[in-house]
Tab-separated table of C-alpha atoms (C1' of nucleotides) in Angstrom:
chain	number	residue	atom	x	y	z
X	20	UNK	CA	-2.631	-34.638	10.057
X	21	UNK	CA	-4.761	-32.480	7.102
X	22	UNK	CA	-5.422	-28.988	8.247
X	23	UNK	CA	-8.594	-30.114	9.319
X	24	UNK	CA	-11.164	-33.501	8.626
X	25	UNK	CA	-9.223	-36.212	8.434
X	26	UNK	CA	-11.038	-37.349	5.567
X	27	UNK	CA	-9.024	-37.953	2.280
X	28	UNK	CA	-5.663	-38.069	2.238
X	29	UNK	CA	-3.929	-38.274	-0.931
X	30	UNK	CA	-3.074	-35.144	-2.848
X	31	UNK	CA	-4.925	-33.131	-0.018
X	32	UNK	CA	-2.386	-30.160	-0.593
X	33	UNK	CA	-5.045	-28.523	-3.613
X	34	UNK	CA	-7.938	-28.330	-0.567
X	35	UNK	CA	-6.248	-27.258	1.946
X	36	UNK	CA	-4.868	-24.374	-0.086
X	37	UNK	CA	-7.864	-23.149	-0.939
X	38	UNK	CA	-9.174	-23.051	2.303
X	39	UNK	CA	-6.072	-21.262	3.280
X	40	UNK	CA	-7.382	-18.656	0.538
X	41	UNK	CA	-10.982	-18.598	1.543
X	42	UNK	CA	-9.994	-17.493	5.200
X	43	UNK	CA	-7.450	-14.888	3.243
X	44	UNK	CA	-10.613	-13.866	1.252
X	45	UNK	CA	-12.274	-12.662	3.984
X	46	UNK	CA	-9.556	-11.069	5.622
X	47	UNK	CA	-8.998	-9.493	2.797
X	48	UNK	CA	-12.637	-8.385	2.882
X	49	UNK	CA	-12.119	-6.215	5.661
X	50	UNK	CA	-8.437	-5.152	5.709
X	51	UNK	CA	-7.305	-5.612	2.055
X	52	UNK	CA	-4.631	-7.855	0.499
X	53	UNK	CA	-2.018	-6.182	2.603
X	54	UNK	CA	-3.745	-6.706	5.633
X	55	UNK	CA	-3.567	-10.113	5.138
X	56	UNK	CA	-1.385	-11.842	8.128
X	57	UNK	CA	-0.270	-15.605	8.277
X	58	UNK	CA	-1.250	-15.416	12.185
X	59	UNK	CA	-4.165	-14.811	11.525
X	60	UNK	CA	-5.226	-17.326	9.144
X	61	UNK	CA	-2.945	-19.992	11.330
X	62	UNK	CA	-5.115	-18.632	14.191
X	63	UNK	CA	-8.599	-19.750	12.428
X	64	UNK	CA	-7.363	-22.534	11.494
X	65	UNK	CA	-6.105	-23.733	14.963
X	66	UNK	CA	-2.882	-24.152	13.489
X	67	UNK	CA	0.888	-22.896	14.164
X	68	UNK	CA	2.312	-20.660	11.136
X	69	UNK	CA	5.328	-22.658	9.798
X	70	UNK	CA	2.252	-25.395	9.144
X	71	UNK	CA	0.788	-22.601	6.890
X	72	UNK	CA	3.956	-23.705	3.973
X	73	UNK	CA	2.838	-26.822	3.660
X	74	UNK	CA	0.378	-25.757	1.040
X	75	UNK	CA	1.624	-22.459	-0.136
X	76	UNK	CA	4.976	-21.097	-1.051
X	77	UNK	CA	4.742	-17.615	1.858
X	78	UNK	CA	2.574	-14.850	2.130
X	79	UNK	CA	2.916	-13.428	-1.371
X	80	UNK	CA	1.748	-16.547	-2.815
X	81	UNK	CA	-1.417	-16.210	-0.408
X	82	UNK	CA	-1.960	-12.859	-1.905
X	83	UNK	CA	-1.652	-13.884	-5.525
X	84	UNK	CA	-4.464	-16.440	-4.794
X	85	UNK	CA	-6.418	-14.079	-3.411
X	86	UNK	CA	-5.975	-11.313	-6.075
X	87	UNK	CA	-7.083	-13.893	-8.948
X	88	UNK	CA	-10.232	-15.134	-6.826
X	89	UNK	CA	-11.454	-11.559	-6.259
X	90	UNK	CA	-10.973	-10.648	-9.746
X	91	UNK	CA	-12.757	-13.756	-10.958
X	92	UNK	CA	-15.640	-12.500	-8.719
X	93	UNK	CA	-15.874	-9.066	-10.047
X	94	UNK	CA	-15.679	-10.675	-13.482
X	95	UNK	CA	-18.397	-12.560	-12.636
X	96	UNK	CA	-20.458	-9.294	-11.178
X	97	UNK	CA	-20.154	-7.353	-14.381
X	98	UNK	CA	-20.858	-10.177	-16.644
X	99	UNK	CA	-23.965	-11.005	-14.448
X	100	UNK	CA	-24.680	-7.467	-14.547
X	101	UNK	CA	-23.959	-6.362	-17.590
X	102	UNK	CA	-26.478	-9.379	-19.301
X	103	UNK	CA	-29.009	-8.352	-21.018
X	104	UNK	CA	-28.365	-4.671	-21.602
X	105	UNK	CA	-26.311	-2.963	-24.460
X	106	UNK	CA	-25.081	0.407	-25.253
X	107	UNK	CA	-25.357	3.106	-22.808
X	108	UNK	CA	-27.585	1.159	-21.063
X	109	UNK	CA	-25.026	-1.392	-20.572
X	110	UNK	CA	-22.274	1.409	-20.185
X	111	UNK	CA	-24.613	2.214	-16.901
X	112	UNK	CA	-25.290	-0.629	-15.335
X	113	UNK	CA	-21.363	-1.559	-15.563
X	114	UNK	CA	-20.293	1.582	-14.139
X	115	UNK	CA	-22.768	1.084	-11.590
X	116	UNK	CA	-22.212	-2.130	-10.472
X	117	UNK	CA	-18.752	-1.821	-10.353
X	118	UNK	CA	-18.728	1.146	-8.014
X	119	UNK	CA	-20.780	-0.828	-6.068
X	120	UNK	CA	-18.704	-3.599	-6.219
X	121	UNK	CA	-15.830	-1.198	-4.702
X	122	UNK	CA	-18.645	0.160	-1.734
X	123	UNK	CA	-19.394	-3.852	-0.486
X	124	UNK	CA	-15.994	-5.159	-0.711
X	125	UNK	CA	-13.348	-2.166	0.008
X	126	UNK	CA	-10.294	-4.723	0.507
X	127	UNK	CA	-11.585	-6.803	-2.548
X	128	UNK	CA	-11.485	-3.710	-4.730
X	129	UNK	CA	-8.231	-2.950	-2.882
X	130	UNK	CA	-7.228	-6.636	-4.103
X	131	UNK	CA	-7.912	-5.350	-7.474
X	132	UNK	CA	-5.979	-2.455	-7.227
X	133	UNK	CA	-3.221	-3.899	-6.646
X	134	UNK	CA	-3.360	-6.686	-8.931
X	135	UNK	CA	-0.269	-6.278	-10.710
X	136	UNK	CA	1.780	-6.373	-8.152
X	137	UNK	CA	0.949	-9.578	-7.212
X	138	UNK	CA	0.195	-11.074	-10.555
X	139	UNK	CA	2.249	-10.997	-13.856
X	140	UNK	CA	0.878	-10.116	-17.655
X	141	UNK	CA	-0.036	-14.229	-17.749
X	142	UNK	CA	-1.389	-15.222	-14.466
X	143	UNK	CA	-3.683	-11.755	-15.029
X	144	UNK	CA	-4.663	-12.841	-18.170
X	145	UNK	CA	-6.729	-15.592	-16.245
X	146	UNK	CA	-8.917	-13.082	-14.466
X	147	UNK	CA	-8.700	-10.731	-16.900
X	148	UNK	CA	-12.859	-11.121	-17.493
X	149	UNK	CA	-13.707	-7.700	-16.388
X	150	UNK	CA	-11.848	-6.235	-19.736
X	151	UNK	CA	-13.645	-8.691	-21.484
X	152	UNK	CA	-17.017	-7.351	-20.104
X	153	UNK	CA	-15.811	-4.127	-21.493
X	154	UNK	CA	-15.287	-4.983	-24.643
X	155	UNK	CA	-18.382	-7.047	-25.702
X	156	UNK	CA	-20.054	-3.787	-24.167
X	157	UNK	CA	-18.265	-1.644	-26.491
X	158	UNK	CA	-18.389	-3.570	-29.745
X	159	UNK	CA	-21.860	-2.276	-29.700
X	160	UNK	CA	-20.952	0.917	-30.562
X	161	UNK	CA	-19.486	0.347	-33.830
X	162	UNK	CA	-15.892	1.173	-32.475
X	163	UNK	CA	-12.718	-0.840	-34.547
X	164	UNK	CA	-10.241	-2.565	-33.589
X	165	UNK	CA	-7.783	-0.195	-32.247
X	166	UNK	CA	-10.533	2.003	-31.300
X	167	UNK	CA	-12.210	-0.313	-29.560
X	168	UNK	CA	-9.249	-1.149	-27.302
X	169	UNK	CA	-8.665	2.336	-26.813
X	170	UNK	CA	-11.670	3.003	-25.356
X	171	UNK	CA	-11.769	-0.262	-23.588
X	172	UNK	CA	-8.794	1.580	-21.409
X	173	UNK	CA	-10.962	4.831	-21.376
X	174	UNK	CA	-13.310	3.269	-19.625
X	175	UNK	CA	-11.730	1.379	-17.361
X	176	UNK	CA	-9.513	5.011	-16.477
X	177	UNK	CA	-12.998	6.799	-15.967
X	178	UNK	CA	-14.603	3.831	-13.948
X	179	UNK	CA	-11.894	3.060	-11.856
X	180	UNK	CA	-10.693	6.609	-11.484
X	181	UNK	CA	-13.341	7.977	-9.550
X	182	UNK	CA	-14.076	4.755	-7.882
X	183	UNK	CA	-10.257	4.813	-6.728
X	184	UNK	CA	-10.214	8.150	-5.742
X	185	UNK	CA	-13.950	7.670	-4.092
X	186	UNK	CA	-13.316	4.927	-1.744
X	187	UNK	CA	-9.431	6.250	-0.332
X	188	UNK	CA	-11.649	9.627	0.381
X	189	UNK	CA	-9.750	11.488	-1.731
X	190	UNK	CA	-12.565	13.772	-2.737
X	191	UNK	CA	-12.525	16.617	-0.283
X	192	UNK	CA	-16.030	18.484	-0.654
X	193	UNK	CA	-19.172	17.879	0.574
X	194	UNK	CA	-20.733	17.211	-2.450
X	195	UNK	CA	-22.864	14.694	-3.086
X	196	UNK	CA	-20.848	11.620	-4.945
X	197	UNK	CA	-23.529	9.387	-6.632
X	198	UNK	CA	-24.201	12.651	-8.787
X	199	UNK	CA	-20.562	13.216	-9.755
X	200	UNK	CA	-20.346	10.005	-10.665
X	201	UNK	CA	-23.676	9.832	-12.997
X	202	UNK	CA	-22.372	12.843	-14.571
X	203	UNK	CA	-19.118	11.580	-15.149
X	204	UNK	CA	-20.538	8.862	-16.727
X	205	UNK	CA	-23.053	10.630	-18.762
X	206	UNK	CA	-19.492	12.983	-20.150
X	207	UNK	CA	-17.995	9.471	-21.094
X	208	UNK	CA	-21.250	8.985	-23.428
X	209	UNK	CA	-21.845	11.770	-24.467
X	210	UNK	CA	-18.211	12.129	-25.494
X	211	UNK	CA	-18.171	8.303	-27.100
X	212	UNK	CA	-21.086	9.378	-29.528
X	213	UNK	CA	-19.427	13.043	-30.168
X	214	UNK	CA	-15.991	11.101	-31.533
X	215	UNK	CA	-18.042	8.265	-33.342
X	216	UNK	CA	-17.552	10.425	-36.892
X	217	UNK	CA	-14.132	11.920	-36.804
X	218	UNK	CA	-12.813	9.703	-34.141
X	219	UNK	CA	-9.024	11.083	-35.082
X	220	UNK	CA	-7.471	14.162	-32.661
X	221	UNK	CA	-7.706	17.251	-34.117
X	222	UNK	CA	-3.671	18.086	-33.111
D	5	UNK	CA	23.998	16.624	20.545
D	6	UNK	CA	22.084	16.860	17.331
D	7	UNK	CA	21.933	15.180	14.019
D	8	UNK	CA	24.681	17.151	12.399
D	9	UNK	CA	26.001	20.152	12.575
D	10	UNK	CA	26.463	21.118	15.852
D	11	UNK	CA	25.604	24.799	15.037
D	12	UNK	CA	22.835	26.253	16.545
D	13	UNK	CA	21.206	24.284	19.994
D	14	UNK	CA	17.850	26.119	20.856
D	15	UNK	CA	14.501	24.571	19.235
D	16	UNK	CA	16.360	22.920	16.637
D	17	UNK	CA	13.946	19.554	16.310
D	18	UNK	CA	12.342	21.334	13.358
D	19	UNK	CA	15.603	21.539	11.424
D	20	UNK	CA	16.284	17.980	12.177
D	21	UNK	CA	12.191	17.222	11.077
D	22	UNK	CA	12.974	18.331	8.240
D	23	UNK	CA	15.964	16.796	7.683
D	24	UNK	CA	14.096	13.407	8.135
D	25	UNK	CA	12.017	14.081	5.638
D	26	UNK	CA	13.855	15.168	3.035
D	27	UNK	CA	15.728	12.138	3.461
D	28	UNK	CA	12.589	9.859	3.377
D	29	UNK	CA	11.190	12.025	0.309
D	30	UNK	CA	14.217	10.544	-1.255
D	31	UNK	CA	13.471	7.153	-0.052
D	32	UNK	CA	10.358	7.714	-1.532
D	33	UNK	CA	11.140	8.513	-5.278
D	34	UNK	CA	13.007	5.313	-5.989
D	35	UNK	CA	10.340	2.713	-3.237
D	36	UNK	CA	7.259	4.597	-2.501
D	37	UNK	CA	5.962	5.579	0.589
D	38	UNK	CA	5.226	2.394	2.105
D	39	UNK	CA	9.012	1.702	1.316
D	40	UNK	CA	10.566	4.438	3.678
D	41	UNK	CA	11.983	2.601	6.389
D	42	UNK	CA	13.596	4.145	9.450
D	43	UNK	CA	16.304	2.188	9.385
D	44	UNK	CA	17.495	3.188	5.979
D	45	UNK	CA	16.974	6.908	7.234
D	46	UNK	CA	19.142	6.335	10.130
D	47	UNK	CA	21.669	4.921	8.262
D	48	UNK	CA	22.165	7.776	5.879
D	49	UNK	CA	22.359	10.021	8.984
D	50	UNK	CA	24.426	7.969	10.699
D	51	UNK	CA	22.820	7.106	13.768
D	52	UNK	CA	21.158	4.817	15.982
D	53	UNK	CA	17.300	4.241	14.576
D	54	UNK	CA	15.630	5.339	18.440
D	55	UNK	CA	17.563	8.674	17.959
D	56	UNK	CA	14.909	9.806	15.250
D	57	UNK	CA	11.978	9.726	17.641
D	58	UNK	CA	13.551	12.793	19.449
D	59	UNK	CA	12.282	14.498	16.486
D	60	UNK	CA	9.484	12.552	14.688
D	61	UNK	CA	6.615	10.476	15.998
D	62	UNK	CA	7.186	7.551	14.490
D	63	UNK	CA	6.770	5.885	10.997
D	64	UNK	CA	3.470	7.024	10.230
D	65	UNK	CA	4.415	10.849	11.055
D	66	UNK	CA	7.500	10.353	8.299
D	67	UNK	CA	4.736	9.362	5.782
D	68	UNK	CA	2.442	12.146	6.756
D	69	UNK	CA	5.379	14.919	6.221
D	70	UNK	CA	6.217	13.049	2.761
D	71	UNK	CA	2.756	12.880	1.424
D	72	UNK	CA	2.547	16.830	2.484
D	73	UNK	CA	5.915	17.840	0.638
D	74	UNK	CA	4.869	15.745	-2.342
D	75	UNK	CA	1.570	17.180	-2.731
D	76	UNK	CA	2.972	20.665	-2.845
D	77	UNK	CA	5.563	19.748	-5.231
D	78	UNK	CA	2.907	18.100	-7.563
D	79	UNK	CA	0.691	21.447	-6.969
D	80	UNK	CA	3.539	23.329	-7.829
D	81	UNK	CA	4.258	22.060	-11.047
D	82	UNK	CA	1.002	21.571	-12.369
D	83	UNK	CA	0.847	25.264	-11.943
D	84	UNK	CA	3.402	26.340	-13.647
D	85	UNK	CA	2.654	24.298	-16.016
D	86	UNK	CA	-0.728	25.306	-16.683
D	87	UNK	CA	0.080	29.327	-16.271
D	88	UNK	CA	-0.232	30.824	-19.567
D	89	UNK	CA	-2.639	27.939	-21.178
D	90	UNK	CA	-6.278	28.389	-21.216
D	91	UNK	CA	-9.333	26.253	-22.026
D	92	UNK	CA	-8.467	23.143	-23.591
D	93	UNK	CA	-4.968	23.726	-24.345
D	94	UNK	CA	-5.217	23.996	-20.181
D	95	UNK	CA	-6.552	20.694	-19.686
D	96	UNK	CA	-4.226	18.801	-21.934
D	97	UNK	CA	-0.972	20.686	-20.477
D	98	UNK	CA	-2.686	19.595	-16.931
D	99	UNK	CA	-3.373	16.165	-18.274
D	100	UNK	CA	0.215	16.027	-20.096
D	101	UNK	CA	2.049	17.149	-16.588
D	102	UNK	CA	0.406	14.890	-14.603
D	103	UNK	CA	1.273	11.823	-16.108
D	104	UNK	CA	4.830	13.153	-16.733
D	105	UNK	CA	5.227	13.626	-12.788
D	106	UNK	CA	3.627	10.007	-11.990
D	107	UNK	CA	6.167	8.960	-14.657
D	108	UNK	CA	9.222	10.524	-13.381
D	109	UNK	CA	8.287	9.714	-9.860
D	110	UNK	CA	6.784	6.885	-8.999
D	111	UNK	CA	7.385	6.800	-5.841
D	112	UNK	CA	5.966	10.258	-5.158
D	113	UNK	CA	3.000	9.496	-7.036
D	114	UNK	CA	1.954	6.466	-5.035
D	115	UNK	CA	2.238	8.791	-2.319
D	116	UNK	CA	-0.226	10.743	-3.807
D	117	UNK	CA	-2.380	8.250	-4.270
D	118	UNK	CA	-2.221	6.964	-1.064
D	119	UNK	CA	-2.376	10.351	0.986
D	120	UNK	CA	-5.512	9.896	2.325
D	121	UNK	CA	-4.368	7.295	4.512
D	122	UNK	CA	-1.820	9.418	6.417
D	123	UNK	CA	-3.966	12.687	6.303
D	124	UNK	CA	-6.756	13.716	7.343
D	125	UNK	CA	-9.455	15.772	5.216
D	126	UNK	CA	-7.868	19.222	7.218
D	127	UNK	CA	-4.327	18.164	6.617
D	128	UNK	CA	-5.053	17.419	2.960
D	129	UNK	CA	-6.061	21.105	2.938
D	130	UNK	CA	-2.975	22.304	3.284
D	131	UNK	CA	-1.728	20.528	0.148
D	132	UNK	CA	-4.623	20.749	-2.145
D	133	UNK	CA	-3.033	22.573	-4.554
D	134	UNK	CA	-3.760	20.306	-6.990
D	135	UNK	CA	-7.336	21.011	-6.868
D	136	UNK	CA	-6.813	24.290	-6.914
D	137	UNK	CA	-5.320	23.997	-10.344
D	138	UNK	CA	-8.035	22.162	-11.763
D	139	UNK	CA	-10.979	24.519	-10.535
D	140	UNK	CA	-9.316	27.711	-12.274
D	141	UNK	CA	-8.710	25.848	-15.695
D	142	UNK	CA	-12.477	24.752	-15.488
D	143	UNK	CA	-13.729	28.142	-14.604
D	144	UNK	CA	-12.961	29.027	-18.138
D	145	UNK	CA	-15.291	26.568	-19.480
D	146	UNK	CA	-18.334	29.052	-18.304
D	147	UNK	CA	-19.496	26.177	-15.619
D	148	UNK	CA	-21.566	27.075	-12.811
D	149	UNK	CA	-20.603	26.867	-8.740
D	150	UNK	CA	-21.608	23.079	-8.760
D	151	UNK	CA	-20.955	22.304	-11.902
D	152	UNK	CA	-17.377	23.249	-12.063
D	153	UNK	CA	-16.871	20.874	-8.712
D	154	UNK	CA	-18.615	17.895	-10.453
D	155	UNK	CA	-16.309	18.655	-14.055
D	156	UNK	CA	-13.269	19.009	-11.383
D	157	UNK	CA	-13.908	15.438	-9.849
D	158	UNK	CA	-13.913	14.062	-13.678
D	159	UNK	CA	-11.205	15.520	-14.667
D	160	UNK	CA	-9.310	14.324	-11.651
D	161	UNK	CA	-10.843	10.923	-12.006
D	162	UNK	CA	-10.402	10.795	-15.620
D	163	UNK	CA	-6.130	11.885	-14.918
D	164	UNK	CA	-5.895	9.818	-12.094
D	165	UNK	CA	-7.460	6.762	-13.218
D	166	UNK	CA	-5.398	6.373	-16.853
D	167	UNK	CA	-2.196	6.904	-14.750
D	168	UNK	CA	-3.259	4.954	-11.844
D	169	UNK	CA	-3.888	1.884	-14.203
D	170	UNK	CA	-0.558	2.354	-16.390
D	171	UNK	CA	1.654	3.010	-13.589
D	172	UNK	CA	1.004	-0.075	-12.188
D	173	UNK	CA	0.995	-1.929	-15.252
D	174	UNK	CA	-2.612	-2.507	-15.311
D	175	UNK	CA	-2.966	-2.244	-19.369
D	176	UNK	CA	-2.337	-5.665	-20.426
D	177	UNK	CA	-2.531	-5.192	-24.038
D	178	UNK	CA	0.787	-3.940	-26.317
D	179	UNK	CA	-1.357	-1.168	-27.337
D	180	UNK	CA	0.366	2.584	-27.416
D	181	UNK	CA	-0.538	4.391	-24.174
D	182	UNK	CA	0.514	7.494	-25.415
D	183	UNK	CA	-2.157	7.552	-27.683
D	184	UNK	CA	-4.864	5.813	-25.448
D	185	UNK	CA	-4.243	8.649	-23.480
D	186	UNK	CA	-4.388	11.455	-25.644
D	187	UNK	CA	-7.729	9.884	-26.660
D	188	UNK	CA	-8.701	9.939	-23.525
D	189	UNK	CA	-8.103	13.560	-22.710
D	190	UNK	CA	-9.798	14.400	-26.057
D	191	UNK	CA	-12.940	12.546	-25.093
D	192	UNK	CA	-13.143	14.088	-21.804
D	193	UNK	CA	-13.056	17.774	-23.693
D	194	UNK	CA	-15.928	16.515	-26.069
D	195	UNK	CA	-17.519	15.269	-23.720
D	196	UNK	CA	-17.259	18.542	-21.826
D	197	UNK	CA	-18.447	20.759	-24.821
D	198	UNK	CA	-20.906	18.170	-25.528
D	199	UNK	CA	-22.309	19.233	-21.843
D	200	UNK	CA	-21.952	22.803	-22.418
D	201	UNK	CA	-25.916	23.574	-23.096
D	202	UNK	CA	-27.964	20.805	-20.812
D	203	UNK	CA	-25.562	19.391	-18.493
D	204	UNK	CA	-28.352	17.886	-16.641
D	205	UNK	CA	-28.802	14.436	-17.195
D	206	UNK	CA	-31.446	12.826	-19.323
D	207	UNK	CA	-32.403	10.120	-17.297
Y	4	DC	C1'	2.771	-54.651	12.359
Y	5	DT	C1'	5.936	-52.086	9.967
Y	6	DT	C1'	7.183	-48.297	7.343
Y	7	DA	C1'	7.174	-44.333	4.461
Y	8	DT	C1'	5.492	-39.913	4.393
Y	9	DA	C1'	2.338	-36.161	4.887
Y	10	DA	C1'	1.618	-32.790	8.045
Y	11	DA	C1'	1.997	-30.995	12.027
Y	12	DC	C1'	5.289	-29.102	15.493
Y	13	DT	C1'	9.324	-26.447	18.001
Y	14	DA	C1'	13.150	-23.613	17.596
Y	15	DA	C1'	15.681	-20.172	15.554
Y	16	DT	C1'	16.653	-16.169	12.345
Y	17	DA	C1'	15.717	-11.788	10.134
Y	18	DT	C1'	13.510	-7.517	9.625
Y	19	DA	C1'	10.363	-4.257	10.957
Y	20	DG	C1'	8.891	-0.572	14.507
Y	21	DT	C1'	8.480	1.065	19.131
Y	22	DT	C1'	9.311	2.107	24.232
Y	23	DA	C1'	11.981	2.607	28.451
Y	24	DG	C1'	15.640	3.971	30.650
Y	25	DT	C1'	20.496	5.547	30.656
Y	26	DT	C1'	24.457	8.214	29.333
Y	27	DT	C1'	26.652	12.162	27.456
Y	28	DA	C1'	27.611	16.528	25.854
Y	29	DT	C1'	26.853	21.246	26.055
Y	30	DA	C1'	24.424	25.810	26.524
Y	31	DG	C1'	23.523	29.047	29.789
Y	32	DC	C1'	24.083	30.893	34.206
Y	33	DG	C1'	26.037	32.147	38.668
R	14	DC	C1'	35.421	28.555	35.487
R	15	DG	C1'	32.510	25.306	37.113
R	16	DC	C1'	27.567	23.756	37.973
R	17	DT	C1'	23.350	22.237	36.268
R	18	DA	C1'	19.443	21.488	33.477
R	19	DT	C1'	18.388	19.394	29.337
R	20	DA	C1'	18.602	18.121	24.542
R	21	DA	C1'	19.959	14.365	22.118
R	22	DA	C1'	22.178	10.586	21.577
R	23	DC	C1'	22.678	5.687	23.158
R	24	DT	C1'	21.746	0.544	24.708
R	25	DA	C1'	18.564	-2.852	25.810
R	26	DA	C1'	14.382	-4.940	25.487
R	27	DC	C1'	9.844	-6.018	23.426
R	28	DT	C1'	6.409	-6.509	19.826
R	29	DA	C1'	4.923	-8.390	15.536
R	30	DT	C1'	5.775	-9.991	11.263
R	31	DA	C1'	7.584	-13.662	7.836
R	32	DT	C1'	10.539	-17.391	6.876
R	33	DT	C1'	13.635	-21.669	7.189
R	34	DA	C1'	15.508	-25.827	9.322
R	35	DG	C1'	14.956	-29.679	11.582
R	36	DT	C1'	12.076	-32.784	14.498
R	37	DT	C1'	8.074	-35.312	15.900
R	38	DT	C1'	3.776	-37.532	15.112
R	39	DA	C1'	0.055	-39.655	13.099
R	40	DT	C1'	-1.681	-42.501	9.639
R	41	DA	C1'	-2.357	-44.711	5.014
R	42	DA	C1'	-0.656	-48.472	2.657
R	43	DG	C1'	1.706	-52.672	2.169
DNA sequence: CTTATAAACTAATATAGTTAGTTTATAGCG
DNA sequence: CGCTATAAACTAACTATATTAGTTTATAAG
């Protein structure tokens, strides 16, 4: 008996386990990857736990599938986003849609968070599109190799810095956010285009 | 008849507090907050695991004193640190100890990072040091009232985010992260004198 | 209709934390 | 010195979680 229609029957396991992970998904939308519980995706589904391992190996492997679904979708979300402008336009709208992405889906960003603990170098490498956003964004500004990659990572620490720190409260003050965070941003810029000549440390 | 030493008798549950959590601060270094179990700390006092709630509220309280004595610790060396640097030199000795701390304890770091969910804004208070710390390097840099809280969030997000990422292996790339970093932390300074005469925004 | 098997189930185990209620040791007092 | 109140330990029991083993059931295919 197939989790649910009893439609198709052969090699059923692939559907089924990706229902399993759309339910997770959602859970996940609310409580975040480690508020994911096996009860309560058996409970959805009308079905006892154990039944859950036929299709995946425990609750880590849930997790995992989850992890490289939400970071497909926030690939997706920058790439969508990110079309169409270039330079600091483009720097913008990707730091800006990415917060964003954090403020709609708290326990998907909290997926992506924790990412690497779920996922090794490979199985990252397969939803590793947001760094790819990144650096089409940043070949624009003339950066080289190594350069580039470095501030591929600079970006990423800026952008995911506050964003981290944002939505886990850690800022204190009352002080309004969206303008920390356009400043930040503009400091980013303005320090890209300061290091452009002379991008070498001075010590 | 209390955990150990059967010394003194009267309103000794704070000794024996404290005694819990400098046992789970050392659970902590090596497996991270969310790692401290009770039953490990019962263990290593050698007693039955019900016997701690004469003198803690339960799990969550044992993360909430950890977090506390972690964020003082982490205040406390990134002053002493910073004491005798000034302007930049400040914000890369900052920059420089903060990473080292993340990398010499993990564990305490994550507890950093996850503090907010074990205290509240108030209780945070009481172990903001690390704030502290960042406002009185920043003051140097001439900014005004509002303007030194928005440069403190950046800095903090600009720290936090790099270490964040490469403490849990979030840099995919074989790419020196010593140097990504110091780039990083030089950026953030150009950036910042870039700012120095209209820090408002252009758009 | 038979049979092999996918897919569900029940039962049991392990590890967590937590609560209730009981026992024990001892500090302080008469 | 003995009584008593109480701090502080204990055992027992309960919850919720994941996981494994072994059994039953339904059905697709021959």
């Amino acid at each position: 008996m197939p989790l649910l229609s009893p439609s198709a029957m052969s090699r059923k396991a692939r559907t089924d386990r990706e229902q399993i992970i759309t339910i997770a998904v959602e859970l996940a939308d609310r409580r975040g990857v480690e508020g994911i519980t096996l009860a309560d995706i058996a409970t959805r589904l009308n079905v006892r736990i154990p039944s859950l391992y036929n299709y995946i190996a425990g609750l880590d492997d849930v997790r995992r599938g989850v992890t490289l679904l939400v970071l497909v979708r926030l690939g997706d979300t920058l790439r969508e986003v990110v079309a169409g402008h270039s330079g600091d336009d483009a720097v913008r709208a990707l730091a800006h849609a990415y917060r964003a992405f954090a403020h709609e889906h708290p326990g998907w960003y909290a997926a992506v968070e924790a990412a690497p603990r779920y996922m090794d170098a490979e199985a990252q490498a397969a939803g590793a599109q947001p760094v790819q956003v990144v650096v089409s964004i940043l070949a624009h500004y003339g950066l080289q190799a190594e350069d580039a990659l470095h501030a591929v990572r600079a970006l990423r620490s800026v952008v995911h810095g506050f964003v981290s720190l944002e939505v886990h409260h850690g800022f204190g003050l009352a002080l309004d956010l969206d303008e920390s965070y356009a400043r930040l941003i503009d400091l980013f810029i303005r320090g890209l285009h300061a290091g452009q000549n002379g991008n070498k440390r001075q010590s």
